[in-house]
PDB file of C-alpha atoms in Angstrom:
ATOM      1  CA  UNK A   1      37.811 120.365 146.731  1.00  0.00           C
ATOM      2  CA  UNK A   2      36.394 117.038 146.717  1.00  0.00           C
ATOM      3  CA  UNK A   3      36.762 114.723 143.775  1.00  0.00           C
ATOM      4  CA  UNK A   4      33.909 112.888 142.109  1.00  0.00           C
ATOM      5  CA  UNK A   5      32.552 110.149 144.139  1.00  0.00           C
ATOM      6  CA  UNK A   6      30.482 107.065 143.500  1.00  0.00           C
ATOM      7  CA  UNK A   7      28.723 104.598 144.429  1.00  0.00           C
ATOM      8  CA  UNK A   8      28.622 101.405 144.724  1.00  0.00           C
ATOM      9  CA  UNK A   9      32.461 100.618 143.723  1.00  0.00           C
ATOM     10  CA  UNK A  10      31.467  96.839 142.954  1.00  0.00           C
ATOM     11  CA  UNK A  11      28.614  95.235 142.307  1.00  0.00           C
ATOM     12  CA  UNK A  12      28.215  91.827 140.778  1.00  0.00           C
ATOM     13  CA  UNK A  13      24.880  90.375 139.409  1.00  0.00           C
ATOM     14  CA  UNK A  14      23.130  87.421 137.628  1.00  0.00           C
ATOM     15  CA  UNK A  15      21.439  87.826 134.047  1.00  0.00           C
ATOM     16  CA  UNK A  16      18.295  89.574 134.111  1.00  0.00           C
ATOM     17  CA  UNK A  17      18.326  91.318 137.390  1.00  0.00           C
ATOM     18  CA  UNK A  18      18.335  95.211 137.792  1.00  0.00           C
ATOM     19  CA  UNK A  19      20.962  97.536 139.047  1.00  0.00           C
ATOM     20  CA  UNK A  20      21.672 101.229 139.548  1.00  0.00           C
ATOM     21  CA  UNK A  21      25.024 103.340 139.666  1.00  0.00           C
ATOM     22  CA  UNK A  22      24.845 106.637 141.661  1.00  0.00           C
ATOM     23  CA  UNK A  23      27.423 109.751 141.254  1.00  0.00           C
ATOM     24  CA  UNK A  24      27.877 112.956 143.367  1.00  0.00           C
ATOM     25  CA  UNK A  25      29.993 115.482 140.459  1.00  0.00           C
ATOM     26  CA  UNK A  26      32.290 118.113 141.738  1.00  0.00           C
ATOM     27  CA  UNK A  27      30.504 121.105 143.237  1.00  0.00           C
ATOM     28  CA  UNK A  28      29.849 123.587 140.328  1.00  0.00           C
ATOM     29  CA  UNK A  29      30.294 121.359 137.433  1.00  0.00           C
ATOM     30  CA  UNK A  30      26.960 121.706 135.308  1.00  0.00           C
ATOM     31  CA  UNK A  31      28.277 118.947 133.190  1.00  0.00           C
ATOM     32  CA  UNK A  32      28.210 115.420 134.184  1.00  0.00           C
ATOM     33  CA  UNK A  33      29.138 112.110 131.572  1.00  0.00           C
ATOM     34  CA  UNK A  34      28.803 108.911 132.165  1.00  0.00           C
ATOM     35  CA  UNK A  35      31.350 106.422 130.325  1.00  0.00           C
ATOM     36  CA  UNK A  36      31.046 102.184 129.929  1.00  0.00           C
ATOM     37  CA  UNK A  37      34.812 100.863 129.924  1.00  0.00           C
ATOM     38  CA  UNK A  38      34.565  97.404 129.536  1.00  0.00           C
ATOM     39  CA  UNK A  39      38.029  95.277 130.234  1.00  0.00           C
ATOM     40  CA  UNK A  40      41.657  96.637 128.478  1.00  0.00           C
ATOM     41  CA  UNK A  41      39.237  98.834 126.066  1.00  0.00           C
ATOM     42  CA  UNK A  42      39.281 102.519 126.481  1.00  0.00           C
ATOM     43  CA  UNK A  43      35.961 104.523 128.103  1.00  0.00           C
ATOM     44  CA  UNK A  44      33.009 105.068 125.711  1.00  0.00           C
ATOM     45  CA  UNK A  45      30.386 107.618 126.250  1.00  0.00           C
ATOM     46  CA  UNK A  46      26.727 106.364 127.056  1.00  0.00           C
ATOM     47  CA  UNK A  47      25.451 109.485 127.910  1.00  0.00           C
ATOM     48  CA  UNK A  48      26.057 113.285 129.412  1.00  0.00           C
ATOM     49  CA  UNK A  49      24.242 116.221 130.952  1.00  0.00           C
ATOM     50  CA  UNK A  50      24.544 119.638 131.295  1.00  0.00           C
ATOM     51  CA  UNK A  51      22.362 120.379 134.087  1.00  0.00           C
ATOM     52  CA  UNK A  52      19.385 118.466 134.339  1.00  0.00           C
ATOM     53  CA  UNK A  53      19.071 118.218 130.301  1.00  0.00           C
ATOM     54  CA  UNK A  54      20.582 115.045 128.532  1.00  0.00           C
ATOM     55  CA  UNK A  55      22.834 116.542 125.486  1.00  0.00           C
ATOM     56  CA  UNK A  56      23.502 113.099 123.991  1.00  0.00           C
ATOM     57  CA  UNK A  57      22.384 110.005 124.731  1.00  0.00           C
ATOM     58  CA  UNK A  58      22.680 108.380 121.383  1.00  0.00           C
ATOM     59  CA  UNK A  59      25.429 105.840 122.836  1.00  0.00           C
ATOM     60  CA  UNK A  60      22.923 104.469 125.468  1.00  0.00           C
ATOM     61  CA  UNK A  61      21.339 101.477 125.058  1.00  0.00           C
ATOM     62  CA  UNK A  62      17.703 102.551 125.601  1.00  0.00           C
ATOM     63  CA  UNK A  63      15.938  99.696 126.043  1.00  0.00           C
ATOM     64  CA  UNK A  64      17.836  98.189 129.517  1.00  0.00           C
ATOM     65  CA  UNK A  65      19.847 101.762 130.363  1.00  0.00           C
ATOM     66  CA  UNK A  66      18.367 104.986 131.464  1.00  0.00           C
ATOM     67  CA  UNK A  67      20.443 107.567 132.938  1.00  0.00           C
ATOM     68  CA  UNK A  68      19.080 110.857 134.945  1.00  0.00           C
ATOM     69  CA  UNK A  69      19.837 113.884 136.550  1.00  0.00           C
ATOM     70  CA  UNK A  70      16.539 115.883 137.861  1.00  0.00           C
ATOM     71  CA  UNK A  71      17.955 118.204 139.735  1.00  0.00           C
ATOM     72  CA  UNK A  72      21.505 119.016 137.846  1.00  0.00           C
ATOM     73  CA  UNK A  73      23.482 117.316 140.431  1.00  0.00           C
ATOM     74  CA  UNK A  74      23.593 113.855 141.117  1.00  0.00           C
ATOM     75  CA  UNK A  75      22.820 111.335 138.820  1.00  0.00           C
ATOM     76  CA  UNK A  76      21.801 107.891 138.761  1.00  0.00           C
ATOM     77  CA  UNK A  77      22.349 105.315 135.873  1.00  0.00           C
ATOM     78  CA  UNK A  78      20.283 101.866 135.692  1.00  0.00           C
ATOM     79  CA  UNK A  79      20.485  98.966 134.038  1.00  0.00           C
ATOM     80  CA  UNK A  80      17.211  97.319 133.366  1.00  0.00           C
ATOM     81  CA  UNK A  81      17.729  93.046 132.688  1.00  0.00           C
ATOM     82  CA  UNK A  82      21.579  93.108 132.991  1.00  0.00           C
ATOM     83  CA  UNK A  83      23.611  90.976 130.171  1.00  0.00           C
ATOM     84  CA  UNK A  84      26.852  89.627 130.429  1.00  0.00           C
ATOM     85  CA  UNK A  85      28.228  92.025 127.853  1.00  0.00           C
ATOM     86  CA  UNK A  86      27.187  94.607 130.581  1.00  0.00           C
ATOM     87  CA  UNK A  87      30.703  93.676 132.154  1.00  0.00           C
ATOM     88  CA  UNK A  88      32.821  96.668 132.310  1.00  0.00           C
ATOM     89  CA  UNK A  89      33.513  99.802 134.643  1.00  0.00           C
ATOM     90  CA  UNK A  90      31.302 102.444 134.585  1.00  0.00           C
ATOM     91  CA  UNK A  91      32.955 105.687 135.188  1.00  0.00           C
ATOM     92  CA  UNK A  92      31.673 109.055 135.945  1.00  0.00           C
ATOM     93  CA  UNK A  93      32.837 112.019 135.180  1.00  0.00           C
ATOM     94  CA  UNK A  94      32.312 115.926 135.409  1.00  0.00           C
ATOM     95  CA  UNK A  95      33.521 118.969 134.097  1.00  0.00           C
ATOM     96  CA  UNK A  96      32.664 122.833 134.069  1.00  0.00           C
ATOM     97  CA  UNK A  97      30.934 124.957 131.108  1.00  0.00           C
ATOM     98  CA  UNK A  98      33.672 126.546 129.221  1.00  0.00           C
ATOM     99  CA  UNK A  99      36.569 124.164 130.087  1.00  0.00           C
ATOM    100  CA  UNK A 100      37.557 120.947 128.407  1.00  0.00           C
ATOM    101  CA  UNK A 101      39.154 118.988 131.260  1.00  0.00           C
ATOM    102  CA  UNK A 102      36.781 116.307 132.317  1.00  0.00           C
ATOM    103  CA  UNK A 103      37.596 114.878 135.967  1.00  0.00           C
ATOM    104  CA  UNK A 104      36.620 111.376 136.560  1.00  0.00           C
ATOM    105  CA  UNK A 105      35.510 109.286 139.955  1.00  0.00           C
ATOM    106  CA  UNK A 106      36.659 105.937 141.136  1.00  0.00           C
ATOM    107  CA  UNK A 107      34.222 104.187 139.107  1.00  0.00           C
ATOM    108  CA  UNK A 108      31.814 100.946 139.338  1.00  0.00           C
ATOM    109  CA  UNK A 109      32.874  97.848 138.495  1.00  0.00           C
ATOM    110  CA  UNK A 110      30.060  95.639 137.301  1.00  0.00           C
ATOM    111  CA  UNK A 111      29.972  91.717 137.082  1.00  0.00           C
ATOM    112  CA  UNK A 112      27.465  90.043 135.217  1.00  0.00           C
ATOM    113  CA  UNK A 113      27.456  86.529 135.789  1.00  0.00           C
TER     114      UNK A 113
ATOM    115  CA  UNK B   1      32.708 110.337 113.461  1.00  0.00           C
ATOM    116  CA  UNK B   2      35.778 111.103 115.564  1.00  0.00           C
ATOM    117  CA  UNK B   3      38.616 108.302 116.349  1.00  0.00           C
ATOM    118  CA  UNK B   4      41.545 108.274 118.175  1.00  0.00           C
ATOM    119  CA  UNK B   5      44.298 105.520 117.607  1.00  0.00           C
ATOM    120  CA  UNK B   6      46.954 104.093 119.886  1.00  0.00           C
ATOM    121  CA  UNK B   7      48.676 101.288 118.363  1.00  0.00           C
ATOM    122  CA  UNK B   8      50.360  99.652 121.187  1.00  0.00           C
ATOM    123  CA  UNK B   9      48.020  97.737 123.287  1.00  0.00           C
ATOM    124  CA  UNK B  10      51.345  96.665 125.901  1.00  0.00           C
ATOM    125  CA  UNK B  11      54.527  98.548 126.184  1.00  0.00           C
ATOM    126  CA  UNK B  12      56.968  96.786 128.698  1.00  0.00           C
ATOM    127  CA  UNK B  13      60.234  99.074 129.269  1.00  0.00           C
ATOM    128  CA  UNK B  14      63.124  98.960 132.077  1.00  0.00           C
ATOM    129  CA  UNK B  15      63.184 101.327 133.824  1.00  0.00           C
ATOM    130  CA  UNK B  16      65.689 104.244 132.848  1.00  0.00           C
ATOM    131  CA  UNK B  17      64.602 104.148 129.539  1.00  0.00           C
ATOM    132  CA  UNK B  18      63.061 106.393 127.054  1.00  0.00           C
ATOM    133  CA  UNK B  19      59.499 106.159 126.597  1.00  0.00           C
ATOM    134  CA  UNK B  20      57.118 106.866 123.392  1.00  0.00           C
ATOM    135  CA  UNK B  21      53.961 106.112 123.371  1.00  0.00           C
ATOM    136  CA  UNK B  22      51.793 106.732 119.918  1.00  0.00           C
ATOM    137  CA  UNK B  23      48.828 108.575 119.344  1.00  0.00           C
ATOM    138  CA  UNK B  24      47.246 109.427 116.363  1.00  0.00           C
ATOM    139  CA  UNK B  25      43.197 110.763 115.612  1.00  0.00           C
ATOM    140  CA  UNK B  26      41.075 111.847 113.098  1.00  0.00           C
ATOM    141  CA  UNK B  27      38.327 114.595 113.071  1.00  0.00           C
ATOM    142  CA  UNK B  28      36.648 117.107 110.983  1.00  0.00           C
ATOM    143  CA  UNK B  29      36.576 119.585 113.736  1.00  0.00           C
ATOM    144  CA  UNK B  30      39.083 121.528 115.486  1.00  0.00           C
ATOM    145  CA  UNK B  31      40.338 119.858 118.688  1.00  0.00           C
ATOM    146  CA  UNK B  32      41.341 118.994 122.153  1.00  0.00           C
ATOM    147  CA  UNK B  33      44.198 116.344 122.699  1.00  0.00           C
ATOM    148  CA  UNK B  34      44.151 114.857 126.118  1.00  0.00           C
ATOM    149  CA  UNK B  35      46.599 112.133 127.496  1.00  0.00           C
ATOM    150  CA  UNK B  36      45.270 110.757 130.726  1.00  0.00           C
ATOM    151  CA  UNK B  37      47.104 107.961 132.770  1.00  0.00           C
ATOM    152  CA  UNK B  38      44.935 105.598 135.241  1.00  0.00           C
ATOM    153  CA  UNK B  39      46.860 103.351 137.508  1.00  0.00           C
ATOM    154  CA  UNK B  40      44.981 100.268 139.064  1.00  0.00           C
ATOM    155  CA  UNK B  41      41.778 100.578 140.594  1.00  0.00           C
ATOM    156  CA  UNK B  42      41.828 104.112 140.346  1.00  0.00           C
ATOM    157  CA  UNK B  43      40.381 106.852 137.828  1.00  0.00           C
ATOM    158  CA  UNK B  44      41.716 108.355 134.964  1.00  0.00           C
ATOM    159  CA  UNK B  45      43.578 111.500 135.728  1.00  0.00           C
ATOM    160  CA  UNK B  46      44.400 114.328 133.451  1.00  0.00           C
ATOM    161  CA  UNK B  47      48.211 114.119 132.072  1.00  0.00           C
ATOM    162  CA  UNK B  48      48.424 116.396 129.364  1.00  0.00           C
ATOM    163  CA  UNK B  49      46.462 118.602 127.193  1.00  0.00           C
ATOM    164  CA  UNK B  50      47.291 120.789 123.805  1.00  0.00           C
ATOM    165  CA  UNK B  51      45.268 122.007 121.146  1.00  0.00           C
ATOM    166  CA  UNK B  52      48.070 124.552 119.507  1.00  0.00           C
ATOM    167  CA  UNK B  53      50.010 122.944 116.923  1.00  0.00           C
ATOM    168  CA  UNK B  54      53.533 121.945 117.245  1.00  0.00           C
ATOM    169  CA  UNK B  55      53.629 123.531 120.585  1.00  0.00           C
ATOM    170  CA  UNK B  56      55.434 121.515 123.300  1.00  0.00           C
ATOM    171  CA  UNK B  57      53.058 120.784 126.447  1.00  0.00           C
ATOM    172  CA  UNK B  58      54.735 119.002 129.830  1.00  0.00           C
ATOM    173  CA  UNK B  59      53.692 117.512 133.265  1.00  0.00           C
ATOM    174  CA  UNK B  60      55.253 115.819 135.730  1.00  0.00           C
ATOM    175  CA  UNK B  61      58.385 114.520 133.356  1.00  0.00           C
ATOM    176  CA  UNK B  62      55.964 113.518 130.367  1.00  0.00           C
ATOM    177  CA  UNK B  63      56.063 115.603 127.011  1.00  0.00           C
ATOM    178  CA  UNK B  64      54.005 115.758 123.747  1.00  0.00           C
ATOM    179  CA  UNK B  65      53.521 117.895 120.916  1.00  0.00           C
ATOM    180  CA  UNK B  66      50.448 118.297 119.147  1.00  0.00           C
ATOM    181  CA  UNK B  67      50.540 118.181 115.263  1.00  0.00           C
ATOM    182  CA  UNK B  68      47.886 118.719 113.046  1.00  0.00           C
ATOM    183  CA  UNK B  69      49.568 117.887 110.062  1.00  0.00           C
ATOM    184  CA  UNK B  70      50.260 114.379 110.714  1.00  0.00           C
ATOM    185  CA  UNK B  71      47.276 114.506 113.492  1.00  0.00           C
ATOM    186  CA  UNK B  72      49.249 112.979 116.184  1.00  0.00           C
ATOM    187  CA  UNK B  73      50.187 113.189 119.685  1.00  0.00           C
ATOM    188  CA  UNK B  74      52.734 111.196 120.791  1.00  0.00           C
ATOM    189  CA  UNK B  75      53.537 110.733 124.266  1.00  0.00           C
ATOM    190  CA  UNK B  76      57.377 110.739 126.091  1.00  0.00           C
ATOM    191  CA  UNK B  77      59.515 110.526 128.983  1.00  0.00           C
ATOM    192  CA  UNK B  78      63.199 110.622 128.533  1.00  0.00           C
ATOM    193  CA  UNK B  79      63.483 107.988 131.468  1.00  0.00           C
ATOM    194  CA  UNK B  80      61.032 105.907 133.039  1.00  0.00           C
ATOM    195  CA  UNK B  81      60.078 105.243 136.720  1.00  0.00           C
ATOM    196  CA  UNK B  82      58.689 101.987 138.139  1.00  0.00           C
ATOM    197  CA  UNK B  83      56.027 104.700 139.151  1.00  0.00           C
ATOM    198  CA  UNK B  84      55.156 104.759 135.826  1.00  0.00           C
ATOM    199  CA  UNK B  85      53.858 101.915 135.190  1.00  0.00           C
ATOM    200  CA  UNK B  86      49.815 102.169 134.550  1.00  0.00           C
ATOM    201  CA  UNK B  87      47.358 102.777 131.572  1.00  0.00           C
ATOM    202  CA  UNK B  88      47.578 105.179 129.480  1.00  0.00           C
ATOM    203  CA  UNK B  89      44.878 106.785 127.199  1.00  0.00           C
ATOM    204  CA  UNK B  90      44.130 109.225 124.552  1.00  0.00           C
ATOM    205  CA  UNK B  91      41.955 111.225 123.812  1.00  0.00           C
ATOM    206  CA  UNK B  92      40.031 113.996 121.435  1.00  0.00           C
ATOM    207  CA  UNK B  93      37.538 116.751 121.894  1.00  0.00           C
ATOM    208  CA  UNK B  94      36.173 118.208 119.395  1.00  0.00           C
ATOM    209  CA  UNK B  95      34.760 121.686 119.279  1.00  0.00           C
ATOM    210  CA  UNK B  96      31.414 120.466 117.984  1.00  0.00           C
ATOM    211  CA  UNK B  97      30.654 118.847 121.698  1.00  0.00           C
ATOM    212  CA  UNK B  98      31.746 118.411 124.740  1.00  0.00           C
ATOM    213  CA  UNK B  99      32.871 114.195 124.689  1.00  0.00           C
ATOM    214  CA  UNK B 100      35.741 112.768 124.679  1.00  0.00           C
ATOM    215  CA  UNK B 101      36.372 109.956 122.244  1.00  0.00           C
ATOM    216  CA  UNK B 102      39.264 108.096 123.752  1.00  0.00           C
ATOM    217  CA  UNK B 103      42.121 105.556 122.210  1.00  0.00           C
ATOM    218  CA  UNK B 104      42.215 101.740 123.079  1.00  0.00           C
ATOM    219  CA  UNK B 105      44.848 102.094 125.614  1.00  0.00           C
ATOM    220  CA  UNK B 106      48.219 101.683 126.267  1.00  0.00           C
ATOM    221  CA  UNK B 107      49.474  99.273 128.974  1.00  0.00           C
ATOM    222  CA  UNK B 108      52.744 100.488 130.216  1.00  0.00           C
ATOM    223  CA  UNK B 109      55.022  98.288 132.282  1.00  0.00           C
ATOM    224  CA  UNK B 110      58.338  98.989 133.624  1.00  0.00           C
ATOM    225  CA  UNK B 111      60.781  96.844 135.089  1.00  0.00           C
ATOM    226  CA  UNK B 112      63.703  97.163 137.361  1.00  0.00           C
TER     227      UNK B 112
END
């Protein structure tokens, strides 16, 4: 079975400019997160689906982040202006209704210059 | 809101040696404890998960017991491999959702 995948796996950007994260979840999973894990700090949850319906997104900065999934598999998030604070990984993960093991891609490391 | 603690930030071990690494959490809810280990440039994988009390859970060599009366879930290995060496994170799930609200980290290093 394949693993999560995304894309890109770097990306590095000045101040201001836009940018958008793409992941592909495991075939069947109707859940899909996405987490922010900025430098030696843990993952924190900016937002997660199950399908195509956003459960939480109260940890999403919504006024330069937006996050969707229209058809309740792939996903795309974006960051609007980027900010230097924006530095971190952002990791995707996914996981199946009814079990708790989430199972998390490669990740995107972002560079805000 | 939910927190999960891990009070070493670096851990640096040689290698043969026991290791413990500490977790404790807090919640309101009933729970999932989750220990997963990410090596570099990779993602987190699963290591271990428990959510019956004082009930010993293992994988590959590593051990930990969940206890709800102190609410921690300490991580070991009676030896440790060079292999070993990586982060190491825990985490919580509540029964109320479906996140996981994870530690700071644990940075362990072993040397020959």
């Amino acid at each position: 079975e394949a693993g999560v995948t995304q894309s890109p796996r770097y990306a590095v950007l000045q101040e201001g400019q836009a940018v958008s994260f793409w992941c592909d979840p495991i075939s069947g999973h109707d859940t899909l997160y996405w987490y922010q894990q900025p430098r030696d700090q843990g993952p924190q949850l900016l937002v997660y689906f199950r399908d195509e319906a956003v459960i939480d997104n109260s940890q999403l900065p919504s006024d330069r982040f937006s996050a969707v999934r229209p058809k309740g598999t792939n996903s795309t998030l974006k960051i609007q202006s980027a900010k230097q604070g924006d530095t971190a990984t952002y990791l995707c993960a996914s996981s199946r209704l009814g079990e708790y093991e989430q199972y998390f891609g490669p990740g995107t490391r972002l560079t805000v210059l | 809101g939910d927190s999960v603690t891990q009070t070493e930030g670096l851990v640096t071990l040689t290698e043969g040696l026991p290791v413990m690494l500490n977790c404790t959490y807090q919640t309101a809810y009933s729970t999932f404890l989750f220990w997963y280990v990410q090596h570099l440039n990779e993602a987190p994988k699963l290591l271990l998960k428990s959510s019956t009390d004082n009930k010993r859970t293992e994988h590959q060599g590593f051990h930990a017991t969940l206890h709800k009366s102190s609410s921690s879930f300490h991580l070991q290995k009676s030896s440790a491999q060079l292999s070993d060496s990586a982060l190491y994170y825990c985490a919580l799930r509540n029964n109320a959702g479906a996140k996981l609200t994870f530690g700071g980290g644990t940075r362990l290093t072993v040397r020959p």
